[in-house]
CSV table of C-alpha atoms in Angstrom, one decimal:
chain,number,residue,atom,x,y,z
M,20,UNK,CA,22.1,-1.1,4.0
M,21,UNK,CA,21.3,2.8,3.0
M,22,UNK,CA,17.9,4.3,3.8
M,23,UNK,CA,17.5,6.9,0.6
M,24,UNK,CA,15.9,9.7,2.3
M,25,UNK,CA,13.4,11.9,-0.7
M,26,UNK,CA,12.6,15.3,1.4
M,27,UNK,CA,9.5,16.0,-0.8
M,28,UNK,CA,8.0,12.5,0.2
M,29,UNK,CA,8.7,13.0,3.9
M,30,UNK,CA,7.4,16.7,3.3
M,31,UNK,CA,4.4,15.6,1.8
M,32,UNK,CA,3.6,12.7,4.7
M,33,UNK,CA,4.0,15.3,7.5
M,34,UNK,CA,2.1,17.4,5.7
M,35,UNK,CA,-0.5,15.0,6.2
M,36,UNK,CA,0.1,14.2,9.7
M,37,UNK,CA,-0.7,18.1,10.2
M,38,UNK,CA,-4.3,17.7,8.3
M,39,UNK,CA,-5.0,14.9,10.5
M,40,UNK,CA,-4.7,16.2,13.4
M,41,UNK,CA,-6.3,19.2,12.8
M,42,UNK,CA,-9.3,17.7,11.1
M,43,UNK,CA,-9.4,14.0,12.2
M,44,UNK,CA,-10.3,14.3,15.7
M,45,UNK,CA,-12.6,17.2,15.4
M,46,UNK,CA,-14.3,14.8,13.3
M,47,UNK,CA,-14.4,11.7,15.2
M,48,UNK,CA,-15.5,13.3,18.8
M,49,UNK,CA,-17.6,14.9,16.5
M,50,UNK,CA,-19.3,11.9,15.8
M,51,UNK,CA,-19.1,10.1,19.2
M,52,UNK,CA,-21.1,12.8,20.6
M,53,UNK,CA,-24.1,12.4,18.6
M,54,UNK,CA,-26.0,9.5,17.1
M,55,UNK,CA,-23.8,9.8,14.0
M,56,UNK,CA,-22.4,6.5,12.4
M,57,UNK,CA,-19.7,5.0,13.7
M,58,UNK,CA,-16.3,6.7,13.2
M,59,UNK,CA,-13.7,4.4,11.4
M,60,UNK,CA,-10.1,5.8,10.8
M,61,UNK,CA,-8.5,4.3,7.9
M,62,UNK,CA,-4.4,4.2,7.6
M,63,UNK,CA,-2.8,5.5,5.0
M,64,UNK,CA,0.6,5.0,4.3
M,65,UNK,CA,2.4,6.0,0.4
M,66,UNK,CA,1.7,2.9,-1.5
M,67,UNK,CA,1.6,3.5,-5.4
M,68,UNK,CA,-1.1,3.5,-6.7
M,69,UNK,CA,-3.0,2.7,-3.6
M,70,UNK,CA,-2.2,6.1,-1.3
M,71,UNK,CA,-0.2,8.6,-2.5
M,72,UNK,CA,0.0,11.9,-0.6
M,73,UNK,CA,0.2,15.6,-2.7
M,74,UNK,CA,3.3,18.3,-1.6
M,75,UNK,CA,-0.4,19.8,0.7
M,76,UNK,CA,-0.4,16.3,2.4
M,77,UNK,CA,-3.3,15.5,0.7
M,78,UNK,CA,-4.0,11.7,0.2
M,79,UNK,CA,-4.9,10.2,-3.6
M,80,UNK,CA,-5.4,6.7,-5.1
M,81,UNK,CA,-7.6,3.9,-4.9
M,82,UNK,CA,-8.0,3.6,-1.0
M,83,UNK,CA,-9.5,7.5,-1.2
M,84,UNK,CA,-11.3,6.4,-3.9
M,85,UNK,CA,-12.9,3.2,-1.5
M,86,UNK,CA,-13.2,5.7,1.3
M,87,UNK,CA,-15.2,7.9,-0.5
M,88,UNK,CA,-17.7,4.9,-2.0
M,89,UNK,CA,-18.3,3.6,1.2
M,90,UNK,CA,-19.2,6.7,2.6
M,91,UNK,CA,-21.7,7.3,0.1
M,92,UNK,CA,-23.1,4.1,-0.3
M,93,UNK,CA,-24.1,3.8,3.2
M,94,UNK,CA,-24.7,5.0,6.7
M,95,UNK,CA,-24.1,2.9,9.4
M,96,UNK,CA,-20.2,3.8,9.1
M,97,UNK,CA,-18.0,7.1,8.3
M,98,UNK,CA,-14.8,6.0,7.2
M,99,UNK,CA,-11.6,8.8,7.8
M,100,UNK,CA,-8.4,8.8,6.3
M,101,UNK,CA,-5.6,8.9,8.6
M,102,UNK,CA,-1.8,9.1,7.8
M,103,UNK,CA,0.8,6.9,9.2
M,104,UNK,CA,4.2,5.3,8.3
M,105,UNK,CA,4.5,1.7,6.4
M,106,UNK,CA,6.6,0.8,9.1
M,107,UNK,CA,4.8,2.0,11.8
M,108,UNK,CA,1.6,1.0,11.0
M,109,UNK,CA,1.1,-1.6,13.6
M,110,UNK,CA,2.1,0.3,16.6
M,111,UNK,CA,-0.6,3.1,15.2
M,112,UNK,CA,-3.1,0.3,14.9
M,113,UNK,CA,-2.3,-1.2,18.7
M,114,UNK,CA,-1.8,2.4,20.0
M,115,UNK,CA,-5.6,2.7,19.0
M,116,UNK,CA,-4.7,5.6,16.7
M,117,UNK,CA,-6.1,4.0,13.7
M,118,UNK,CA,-8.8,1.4,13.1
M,119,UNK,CA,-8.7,-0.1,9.6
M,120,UNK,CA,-6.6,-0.8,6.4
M,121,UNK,CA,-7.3,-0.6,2.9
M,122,UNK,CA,-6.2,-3.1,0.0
M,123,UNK,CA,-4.0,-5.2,3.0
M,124,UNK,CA,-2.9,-8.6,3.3
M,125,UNK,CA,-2.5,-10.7,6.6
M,126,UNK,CA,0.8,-12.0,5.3
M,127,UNK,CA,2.2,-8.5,6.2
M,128,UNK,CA,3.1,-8.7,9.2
M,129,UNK,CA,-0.3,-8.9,10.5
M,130,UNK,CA,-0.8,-12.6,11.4
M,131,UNK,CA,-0.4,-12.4,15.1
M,132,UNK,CA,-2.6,-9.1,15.6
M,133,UNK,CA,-6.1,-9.2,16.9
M,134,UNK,CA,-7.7,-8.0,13.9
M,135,UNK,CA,-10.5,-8.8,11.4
M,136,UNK,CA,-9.8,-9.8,7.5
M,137,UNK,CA,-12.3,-9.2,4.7
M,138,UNK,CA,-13.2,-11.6,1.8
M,139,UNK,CA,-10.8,-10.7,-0.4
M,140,UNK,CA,-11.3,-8.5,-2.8
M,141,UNK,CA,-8.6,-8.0,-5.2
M,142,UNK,CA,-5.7,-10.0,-6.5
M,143,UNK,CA,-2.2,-8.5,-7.3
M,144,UNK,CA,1.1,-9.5,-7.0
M,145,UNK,CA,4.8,-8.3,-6.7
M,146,UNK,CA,7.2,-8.2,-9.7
M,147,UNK,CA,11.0,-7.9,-10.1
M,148,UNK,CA,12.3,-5.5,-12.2
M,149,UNK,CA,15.8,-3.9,-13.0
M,150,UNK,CA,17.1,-1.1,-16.0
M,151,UNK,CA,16.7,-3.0,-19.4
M,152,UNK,CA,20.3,-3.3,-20.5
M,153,UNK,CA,21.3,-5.2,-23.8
M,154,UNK,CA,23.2,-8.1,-21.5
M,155,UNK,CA,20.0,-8.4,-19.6
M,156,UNK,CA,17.0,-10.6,-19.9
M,157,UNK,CA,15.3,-13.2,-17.6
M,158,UNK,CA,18.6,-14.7,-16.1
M,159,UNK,CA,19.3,-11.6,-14.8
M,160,UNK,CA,16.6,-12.6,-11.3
M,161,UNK,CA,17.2,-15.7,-11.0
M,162,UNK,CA,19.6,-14.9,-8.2
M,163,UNK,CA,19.0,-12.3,-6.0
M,164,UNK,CA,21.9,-12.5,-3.7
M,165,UNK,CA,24.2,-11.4,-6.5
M,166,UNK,CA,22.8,-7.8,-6.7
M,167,UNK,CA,22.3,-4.8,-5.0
M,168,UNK,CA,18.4,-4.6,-4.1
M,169,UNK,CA,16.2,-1.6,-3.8
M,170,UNK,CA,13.1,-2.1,-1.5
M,171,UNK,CA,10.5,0.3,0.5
M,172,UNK,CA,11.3,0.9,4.1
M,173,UNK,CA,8.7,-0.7,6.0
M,174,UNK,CA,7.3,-3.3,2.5
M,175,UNK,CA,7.3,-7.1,3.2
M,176,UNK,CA,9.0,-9.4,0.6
M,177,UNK,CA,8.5,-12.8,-0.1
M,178,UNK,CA,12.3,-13.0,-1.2
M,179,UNK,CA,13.0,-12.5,2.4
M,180,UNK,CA,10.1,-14.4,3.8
M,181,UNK,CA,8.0,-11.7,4.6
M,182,UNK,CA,10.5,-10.4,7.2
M,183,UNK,CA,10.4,-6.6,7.1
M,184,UNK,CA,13.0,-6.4,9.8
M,185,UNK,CA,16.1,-3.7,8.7
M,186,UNK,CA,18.4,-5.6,11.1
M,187,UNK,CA,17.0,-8.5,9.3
M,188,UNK,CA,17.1,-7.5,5.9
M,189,UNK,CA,20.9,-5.9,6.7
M,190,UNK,CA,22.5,-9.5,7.6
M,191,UNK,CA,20.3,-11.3,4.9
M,192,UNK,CA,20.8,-8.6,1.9
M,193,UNK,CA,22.9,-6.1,0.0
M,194,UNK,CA,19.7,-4.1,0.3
M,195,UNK,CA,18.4,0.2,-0.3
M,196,UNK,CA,15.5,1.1,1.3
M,197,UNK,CA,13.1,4.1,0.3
M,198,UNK,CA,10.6,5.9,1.0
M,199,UNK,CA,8.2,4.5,-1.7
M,200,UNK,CA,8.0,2.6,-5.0
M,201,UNK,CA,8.4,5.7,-7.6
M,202,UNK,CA,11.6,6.5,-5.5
M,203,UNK,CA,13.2,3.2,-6.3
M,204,UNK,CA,12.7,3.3,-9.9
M,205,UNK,CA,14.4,6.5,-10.1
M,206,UNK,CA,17.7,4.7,-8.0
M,207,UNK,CA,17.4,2.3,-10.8
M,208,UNK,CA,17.3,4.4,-13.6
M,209,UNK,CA,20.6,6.4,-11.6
M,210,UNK,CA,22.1,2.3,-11.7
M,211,UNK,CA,22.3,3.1,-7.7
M,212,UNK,CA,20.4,-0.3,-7.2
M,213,UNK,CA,20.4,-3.3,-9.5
M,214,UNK,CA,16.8,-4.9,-8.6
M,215,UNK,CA,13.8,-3.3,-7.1
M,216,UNK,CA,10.4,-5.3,-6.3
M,217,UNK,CA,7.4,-3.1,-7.8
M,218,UNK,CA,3.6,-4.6,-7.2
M,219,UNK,CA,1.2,-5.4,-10.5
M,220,UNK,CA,-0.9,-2.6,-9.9
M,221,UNK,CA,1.6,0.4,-9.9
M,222,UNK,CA,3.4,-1.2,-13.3
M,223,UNK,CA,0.0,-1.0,-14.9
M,224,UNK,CA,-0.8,2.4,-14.4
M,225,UNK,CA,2.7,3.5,-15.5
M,226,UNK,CA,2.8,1.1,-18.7
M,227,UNK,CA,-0.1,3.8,-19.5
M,228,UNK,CA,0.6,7.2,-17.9
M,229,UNK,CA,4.6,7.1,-19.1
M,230,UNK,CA,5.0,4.2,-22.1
M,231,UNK,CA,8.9,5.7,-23.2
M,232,UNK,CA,9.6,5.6,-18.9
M,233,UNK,CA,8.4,2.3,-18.4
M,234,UNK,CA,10.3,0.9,-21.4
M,235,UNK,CA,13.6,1.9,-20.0
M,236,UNK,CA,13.1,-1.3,-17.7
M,237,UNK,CA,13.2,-4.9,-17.7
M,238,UNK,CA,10.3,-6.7,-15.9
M,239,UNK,CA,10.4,-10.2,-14.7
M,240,UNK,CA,8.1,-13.1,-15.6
M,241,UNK,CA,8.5,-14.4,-12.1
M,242,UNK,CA,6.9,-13.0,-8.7
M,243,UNK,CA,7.9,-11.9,-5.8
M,244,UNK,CA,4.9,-12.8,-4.3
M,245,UNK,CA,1.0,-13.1,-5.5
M,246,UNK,CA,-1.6,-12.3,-3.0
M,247,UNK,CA,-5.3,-11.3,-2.4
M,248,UNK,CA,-6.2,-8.0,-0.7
M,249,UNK,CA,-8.7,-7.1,2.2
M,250,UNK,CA,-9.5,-4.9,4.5
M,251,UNK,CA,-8.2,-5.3,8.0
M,252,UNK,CA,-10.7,-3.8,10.8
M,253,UNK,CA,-10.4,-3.9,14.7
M,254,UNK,CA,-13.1,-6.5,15.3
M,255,UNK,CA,-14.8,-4.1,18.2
M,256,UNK,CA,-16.2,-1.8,15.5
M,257,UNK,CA,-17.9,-4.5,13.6
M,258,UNK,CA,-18.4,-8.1,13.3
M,259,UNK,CA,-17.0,-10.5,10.2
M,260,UNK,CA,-20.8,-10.9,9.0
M,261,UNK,CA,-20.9,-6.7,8.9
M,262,UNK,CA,-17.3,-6.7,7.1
M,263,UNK,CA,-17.9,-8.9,4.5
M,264,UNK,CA,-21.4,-7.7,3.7
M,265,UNK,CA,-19.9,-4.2,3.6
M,266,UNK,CA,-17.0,-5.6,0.6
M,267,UNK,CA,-20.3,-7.7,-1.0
M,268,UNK,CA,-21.9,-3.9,-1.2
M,269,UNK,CA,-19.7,-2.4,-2.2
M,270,UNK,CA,-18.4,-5.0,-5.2
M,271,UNK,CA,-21.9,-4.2,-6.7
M,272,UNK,CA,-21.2,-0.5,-6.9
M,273,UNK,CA,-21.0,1.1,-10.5
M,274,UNK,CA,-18.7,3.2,-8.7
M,275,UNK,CA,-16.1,0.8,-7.7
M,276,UNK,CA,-16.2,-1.2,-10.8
M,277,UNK,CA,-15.2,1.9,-12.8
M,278,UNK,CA,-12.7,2.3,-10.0
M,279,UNK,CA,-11.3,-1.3,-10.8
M,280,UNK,CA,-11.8,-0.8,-14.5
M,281,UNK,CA,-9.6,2.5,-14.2
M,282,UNK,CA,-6.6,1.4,-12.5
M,283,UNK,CA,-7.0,-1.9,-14.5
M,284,UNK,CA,-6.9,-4.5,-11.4
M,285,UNK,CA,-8.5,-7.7,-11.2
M,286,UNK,CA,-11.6,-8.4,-8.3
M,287,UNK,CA,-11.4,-12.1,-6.5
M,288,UNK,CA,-14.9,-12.5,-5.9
């Protein structure tokens, strides 16, 4: 198994590291100090279109987005981006280094954690897809353990039951990992890879931003995986009632329905 190493996208996540610690905890002792509302740190890790992180570490995509609606359309709770690894996220979250997550499913790796899960809130699912070639069409997935995969380092697949194990996914698969999903299209396009696993969400916005890119690839009818996403919150900071009054709030925001209208996702309300 190969770990593709992109230097701009480890660049741009320590880049983001360095804002965080030079404006995250200001903020939150900040706010412990004082009657202010209750500091939250939200983790973000590069998850396209969800988080993505500029070459100044700065974070974009629909979890900023949230962030930024909840903070404006109430008071009881600030809510901070904070960057951390895909892999890594759980150890942050234990480590009490981060508090929440953002458009997150229990089914990753979360199910034995002490932590709180929203009503969902939107549906997506995982895809295969592969370079369109004129010998290729549907066939071409039906049996994974004839190619050379290309997944995310720290990503859980339903091909391999949700185990996001390297060691795991080294005895199991002929398997790439990356840094993130733009990454693996481009080892696809370079044929380093045969089959990558890109979520719903991320296809969409391409099929749109870059029409001649996206039709240089073949994308399967059949999933991955489907799921529903939440947000995950340490259950000291608030109860379930508070959580999933603060998703009902939010839902009926003008502000996040343009935000789901934008990226072109579907709710589950």
């Amino acid at each position: 198994m190969t770990t593709f190493n992109r230097s701009s996208t480890v660049k741009q996540y320590i880049a983001a590291l360095i804002l965080f610690i030079f404006t995250g905890f200001i903020e939150i002792s900040a706010q412990q100090n004082t009657t202010s509302p209750i500091a939250i740190r939200v983790g973000l890790y590069p998850y396209t279109p969800f988080t993505e992180f500029d070459d100044q570490g700065n974070a974009q995509g629909m979890v900023s987005e949230l962030i930024s609606i909840l903070n404006d359309t109430q008071t009881e709770f600030v809510f901070i981006p904070t960057p951390v690894s895909p892999k890594r996220r759980y150890e942050f979250y234990k480590m009490h280094q981060v508090d929440a997550f953002f458009y997150e499913s229990l089914l990753w790796g979360w199910s034995d954690i002490d932590i709180l899960s929203s009503i969902p809130y939107q549906q997506s699912g995982e895809r295969y897809i592969a370079l369109a070639q004129a010998d290729r069409d549907q066939r071409f997935f039906n049996d994974l353990s004839q190619h050379h995969i290309v997944g995310v380092l720290g990503y859980h697949y339903g091909f391999a039951g949700f185990n996001s194990d390297e060691a795991f996914l080294r005895r199991n698969f002929q398997i790439t990992l990356t840094w993130d999903e733009s990454n693996m299209l481009e080892l696809l396009e370079q044929e380093n890879g045969d089959i990558a696993i890109i979520n719903e969400t991320h296809w969409v916005q391409l099929q749109k931003q870059q029409p001649k890119f996206t039709a240089k690839f073949l994308i399967s009818d059949q999933y991955d995986q489907q799921y529903t996403q939440s947000i995950l919150m340490r259950p000291s900071l608030m109860s379930q009632q508070q959580l999933d009054s603060l998703i009902k709030n939010v839902q009926a925001q003008p502000a996040y329905q343009q935000l789901q209208q934008r990226y072109g996702v579907s709710s589950d309300q």
